[in-house]
CSV table of C-alpha atoms in Angstrom, one decimal:
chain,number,residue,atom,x,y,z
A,9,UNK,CA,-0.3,-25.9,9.5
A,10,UNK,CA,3.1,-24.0,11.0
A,11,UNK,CA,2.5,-22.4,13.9
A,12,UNK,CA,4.1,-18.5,13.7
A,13,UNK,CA,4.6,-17.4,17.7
A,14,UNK,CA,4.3,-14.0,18.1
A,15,UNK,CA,4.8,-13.8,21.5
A,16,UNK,CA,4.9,-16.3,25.1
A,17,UNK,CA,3.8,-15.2,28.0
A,18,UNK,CA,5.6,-15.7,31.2
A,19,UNK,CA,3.5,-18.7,31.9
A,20,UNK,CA,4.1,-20.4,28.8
A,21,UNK,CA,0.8,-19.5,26.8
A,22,UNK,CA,1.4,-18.5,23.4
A,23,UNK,CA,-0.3,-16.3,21.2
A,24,UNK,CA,-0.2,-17.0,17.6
A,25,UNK,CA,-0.5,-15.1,14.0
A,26,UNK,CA,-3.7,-17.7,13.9
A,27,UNK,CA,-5.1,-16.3,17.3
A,28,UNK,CA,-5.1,-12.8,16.3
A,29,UNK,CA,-6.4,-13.9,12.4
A,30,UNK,CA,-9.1,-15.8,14.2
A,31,UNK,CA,-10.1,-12.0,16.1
A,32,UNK,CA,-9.5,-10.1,12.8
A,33,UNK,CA,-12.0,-12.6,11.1
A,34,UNK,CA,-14.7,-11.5,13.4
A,35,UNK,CA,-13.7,-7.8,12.7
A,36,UNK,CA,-14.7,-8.4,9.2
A,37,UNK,CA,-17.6,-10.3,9.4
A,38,UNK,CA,-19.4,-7.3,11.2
A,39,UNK,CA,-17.8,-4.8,9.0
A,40,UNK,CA,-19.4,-6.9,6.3
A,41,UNK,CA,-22.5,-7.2,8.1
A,42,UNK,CA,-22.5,-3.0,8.9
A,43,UNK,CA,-21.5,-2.9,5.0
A,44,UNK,CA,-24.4,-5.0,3.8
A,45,UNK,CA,-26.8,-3.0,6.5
A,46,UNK,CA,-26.2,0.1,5.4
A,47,UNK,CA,-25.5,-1.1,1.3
A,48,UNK,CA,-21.7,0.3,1.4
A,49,UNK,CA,-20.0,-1.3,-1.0
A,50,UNK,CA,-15.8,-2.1,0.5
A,51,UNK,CA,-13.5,-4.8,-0.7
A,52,UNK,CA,-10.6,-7.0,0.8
A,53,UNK,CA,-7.3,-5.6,-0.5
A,54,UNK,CA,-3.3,-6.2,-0.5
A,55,UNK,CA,-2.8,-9.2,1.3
A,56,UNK,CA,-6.5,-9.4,2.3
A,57,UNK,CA,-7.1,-10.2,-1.3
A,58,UNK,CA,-4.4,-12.0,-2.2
A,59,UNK,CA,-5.2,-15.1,0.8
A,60,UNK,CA,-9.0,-15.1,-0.4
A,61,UNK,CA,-7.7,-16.1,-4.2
A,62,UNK,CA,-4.5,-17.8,-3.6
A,63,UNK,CA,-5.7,-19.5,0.0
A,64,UNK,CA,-9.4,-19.4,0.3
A,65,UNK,CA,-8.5,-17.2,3.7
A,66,UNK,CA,-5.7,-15.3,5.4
A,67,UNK,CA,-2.4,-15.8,4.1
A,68,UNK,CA,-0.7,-18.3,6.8
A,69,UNK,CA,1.8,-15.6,8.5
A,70,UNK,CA,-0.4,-12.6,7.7
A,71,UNK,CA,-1.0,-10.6,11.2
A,72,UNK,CA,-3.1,-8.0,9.5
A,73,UNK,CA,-6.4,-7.2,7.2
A,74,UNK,CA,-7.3,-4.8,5.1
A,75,UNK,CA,-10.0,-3.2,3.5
A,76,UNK,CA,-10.8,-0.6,0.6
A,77,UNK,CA,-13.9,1.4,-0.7
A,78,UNK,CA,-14.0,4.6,-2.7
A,79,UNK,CA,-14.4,7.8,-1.1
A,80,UNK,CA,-17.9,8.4,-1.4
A,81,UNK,CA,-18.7,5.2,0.3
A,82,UNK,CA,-16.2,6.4,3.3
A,83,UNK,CA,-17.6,9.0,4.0
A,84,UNK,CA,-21.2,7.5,4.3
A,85,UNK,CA,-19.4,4.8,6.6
A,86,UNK,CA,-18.0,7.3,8.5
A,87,UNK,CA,-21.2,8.9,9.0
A,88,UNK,CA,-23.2,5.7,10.3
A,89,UNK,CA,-20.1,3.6,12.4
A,90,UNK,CA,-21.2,5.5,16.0
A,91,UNK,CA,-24.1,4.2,15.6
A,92,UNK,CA,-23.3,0.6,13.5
A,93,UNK,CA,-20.3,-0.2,15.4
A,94,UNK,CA,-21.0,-2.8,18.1
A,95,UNK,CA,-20.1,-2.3,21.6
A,96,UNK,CA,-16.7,-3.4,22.1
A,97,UNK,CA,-15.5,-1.6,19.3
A,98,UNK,CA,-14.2,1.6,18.6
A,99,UNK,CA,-12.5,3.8,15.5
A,100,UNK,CA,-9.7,5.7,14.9
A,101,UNK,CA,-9.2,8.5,12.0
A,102,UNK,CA,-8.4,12.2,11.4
A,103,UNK,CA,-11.7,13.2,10.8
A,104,UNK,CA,-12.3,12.3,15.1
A,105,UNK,CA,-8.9,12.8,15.8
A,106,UNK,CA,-7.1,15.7,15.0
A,107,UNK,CA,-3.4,13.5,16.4
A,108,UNK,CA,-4.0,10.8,13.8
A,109,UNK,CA,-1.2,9.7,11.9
A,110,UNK,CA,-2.0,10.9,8.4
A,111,UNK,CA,-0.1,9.3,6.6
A,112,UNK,CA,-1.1,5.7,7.6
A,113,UNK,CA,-4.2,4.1,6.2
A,114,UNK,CA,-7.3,6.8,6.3
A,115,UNK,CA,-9.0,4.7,9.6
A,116,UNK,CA,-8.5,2.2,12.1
A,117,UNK,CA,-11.4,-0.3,13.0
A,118,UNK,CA,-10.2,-1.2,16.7
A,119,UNK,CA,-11.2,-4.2,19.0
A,120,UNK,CA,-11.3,-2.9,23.0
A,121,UNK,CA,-10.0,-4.4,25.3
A,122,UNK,CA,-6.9,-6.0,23.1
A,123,UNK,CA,-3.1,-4.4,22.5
A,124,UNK,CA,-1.4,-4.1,19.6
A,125,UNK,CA,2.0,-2.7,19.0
A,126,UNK,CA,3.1,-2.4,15.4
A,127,UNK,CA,6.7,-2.6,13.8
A,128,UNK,CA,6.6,0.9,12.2
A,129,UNK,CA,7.7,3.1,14.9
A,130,UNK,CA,8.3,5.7,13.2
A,131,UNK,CA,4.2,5.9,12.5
A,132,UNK,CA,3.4,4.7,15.6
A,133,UNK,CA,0.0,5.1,17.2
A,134,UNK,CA,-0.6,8.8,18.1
A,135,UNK,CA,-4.3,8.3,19.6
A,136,UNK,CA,-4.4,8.4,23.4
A,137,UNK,CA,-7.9,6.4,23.3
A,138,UNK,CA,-7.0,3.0,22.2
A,139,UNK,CA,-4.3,0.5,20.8
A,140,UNK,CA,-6.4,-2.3,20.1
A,141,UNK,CA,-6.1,-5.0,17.2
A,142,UNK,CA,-7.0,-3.2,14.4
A,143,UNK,CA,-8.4,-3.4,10.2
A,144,UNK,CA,-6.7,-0.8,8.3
A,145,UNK,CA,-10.0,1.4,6.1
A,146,UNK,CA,-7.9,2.5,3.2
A,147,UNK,CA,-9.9,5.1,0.6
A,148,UNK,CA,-9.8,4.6,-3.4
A,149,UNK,CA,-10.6,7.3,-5.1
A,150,UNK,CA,-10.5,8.5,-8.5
A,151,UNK,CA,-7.2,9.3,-10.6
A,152,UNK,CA,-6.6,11.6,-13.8
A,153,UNK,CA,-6.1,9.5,-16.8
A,154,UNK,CA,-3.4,12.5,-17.8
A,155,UNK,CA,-0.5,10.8,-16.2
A,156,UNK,CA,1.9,14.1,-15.9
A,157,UNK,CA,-1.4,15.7,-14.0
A,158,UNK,CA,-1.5,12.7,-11.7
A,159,UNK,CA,2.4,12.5,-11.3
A,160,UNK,CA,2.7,16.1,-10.0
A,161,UNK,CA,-0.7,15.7,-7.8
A,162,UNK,CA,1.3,12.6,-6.4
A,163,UNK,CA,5.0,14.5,-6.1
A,164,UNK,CA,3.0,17.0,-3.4
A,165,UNK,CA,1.6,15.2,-0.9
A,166,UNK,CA,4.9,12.8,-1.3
A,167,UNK,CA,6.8,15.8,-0.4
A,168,UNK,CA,5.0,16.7,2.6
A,169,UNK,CA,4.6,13.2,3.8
A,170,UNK,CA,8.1,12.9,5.2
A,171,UNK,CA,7.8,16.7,6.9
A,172,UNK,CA,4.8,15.2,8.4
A,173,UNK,CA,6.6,12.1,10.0
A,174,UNK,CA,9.6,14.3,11.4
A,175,UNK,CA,7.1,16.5,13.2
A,176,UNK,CA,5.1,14.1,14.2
A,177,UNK,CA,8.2,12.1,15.9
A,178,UNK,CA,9.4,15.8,17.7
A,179,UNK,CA,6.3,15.1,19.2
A,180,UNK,CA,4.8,17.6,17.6
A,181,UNK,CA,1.2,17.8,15.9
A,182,UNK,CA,1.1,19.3,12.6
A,183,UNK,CA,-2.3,20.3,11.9
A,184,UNK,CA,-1.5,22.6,9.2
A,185,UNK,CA,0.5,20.2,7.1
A,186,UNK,CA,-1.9,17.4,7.8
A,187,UNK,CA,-5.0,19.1,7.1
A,188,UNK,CA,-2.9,20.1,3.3
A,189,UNK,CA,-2.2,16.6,2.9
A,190,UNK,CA,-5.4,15.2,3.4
A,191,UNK,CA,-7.7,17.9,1.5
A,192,UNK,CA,-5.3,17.9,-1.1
A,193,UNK,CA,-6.1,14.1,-1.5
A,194,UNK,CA,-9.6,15.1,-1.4
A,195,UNK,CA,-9.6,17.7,-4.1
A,196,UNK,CA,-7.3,15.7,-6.3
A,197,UNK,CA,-10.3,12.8,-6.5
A,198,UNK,CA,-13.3,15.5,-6.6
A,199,UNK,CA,-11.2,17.1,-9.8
A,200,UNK,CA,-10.8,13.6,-11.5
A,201,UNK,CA,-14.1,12.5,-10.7
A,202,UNK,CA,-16.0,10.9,-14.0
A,203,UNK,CA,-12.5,8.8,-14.8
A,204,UNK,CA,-12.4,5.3,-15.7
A,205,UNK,CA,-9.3,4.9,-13.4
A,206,UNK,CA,-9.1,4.9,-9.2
A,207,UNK,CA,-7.0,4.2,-7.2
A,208,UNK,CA,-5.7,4.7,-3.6
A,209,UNK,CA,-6.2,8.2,-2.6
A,210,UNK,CA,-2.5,10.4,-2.2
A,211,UNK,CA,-2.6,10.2,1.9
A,212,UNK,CA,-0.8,6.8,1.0
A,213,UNK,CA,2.3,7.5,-0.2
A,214,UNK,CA,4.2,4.7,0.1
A,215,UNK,CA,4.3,3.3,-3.7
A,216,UNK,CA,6.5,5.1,-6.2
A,217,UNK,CA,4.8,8.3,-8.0
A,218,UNK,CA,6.2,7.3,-11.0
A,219,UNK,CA,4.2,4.0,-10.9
A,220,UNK,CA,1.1,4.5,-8.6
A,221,UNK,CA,-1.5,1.5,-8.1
A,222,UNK,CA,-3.8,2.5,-10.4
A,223,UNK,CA,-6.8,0.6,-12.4
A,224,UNK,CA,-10.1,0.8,-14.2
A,225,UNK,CA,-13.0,1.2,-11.6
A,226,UNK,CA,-14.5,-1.7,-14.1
A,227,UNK,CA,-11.7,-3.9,-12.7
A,228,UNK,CA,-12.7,-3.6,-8.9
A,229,UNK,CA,-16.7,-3.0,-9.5
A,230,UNK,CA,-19.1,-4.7,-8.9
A,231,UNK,CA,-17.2,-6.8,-5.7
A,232,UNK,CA,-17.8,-10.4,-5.7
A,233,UNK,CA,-17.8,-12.5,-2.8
A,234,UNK,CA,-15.9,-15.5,-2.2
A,235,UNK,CA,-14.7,-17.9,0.4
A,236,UNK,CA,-12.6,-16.6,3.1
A,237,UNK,CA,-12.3,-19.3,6.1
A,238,UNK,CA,-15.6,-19.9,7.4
A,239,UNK,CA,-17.5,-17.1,5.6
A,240,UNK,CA,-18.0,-15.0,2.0
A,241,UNK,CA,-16.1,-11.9,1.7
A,242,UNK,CA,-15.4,-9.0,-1.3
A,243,UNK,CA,-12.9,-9.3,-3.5
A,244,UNK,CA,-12.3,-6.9,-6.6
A,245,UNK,CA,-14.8,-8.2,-9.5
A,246,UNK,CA,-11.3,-9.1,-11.3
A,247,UNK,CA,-9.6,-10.1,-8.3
A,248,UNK,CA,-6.6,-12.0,-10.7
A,249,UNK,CA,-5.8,-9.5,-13.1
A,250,UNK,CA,-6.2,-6.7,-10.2
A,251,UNK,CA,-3.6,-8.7,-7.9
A,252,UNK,CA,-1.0,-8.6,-11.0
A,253,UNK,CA,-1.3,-5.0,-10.7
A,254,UNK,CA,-1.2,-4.9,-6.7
A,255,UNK,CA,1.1,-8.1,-6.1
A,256,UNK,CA,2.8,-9.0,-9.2
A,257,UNK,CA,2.5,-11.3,-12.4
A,258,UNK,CA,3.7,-14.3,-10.2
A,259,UNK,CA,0.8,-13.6,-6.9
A,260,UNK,CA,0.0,-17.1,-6.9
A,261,UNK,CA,3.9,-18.2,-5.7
A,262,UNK,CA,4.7,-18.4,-2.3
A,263,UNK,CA,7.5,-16.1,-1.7
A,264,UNK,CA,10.6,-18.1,-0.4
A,265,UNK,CA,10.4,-19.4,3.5
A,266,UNK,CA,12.9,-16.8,5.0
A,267,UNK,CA,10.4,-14.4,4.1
A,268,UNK,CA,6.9,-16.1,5.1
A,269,UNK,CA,7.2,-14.2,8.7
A,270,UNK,CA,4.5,-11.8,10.0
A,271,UNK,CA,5.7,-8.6,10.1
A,272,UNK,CA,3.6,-5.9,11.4
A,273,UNK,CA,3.4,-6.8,15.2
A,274,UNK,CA,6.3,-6.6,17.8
A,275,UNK,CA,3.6,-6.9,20.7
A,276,UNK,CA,0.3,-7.9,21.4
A,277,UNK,CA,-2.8,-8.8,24.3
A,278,UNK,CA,-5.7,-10.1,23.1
């Protein structure tokens, strides 16, 4: 297997993409053991999903994870982490911290005691408590089967997004705007509610308007498990038809060697 070097230490020790997948893997085997504790049902998504089908486990230069559950089940998960989440861990979102970075994915799962600095400057890490390794806890909720209601639900919090990252990097903390941004989201899924279709909630903003990820709630539930490395994980319960949407008709191609590179981290200490 290639070895992808994300950084040497003075001493010559490396650490690799497969060091830190090897730490994230142990992340998600106690979020899935919190999950199955407290029957809250979450799924491996994005490239998460796409290395259980197409490699039975992270994707070779992946150096992140992610995660996904609908709304309802965030916010029982939100509820129970202080007390689920081991010692050694700790969690990041708005809902705890009013300087969170809205406009990232809705929480951060974070290992102590480990560093991570990501690529995206611009939406750096604005929590003062903590800049450990990290899952990304994205939130699905549900989306209006009226695409021109959808479209202009989408079009706002798109247009506040940006005003939200030029505060934020004047070092500024924009509670109002945030706070419109994220209930907005929330009220946009509660008024849908009862649709066949979910999707990502509008907090994440970074997939065209005009062609959100969007699918039939039948497509994702109920999760199935399957083989990720050494364990069982949860994929969508039509894992290949949801990674055309997600990914593309061709998810099962390696993309071409100049671009099998990690790409979120620029630092690390693990």
């Amino acid at each position: 297997m290639k070895e992808y070097i994300l950084k040497t230490m003075d001493d010559g020790h490396v650490i690799t993409v497969r060091d830190v997948q090897m730490v994230l893997l142990e992340m998600l085997k106690m979020i899935d053991k919190i999950s199955k504790d407290y029957d809250i049902p979450y799924y491996l998504v994005g490239g998460s999903a796409l290395g259980a089908i197409r490699h039975k486990g992270f994707i070779p230069w992946d150096d992140d994870a992610d995660i996904a559950m609908m709304r309802e089940d965030y916010e029982k998960f939100l509820k129970i982490l202080p007390v689920a989440l081991p010692e050694g861990y700790m969690f990041q979102c708005f809902d705890t911290h009013q300087e969170y970075t809205v406009t990232i994915p809705a929480m951060k799962i974070r290992k102590k005691h480990t560093y991570v600095k990501e690529a995206n400057t611009l939406l750096a890490n604005k929590c003062q408590d903590g800049d450990g390794l990290f899952i990304d806890v994205f939130i699905i909720d549900y989306v209006s089967e009226r695409k021109v209601v959808d479209l202009i639900h989408r079009i706002g919090n798109d247009a506040l997004m940006p005003l939200i990252t030029i505060c934020e990097n004047l070092h500024m903390n924009p509670l109002g705007l945030k706070k419109l941004f994220v209930n907005h989201a929330k009220r946009y899924g509660e008024k849908a509610k009862g649709s066949p279709l979910i999707g990502y909630d509008l907090t994440w903003t970074f997939y065209s308007p005009f062609k959100p990820i969007v699918y039939p709630k039948s497509m994702i539930y109920p999760t199935r498990y399957v083989p990720f490395e050494d364990t069982m994980l949860p994929v969508p319960n039509k894992a290949e038809e949801y990674l055309k949407i997600e990914i593309g008709e061709t998810y099962m191609q390696y993309p071409a060697e100049k671009d099998q590179q990690p790409k979120h981290i620029i630092d690390i200490k693990l």
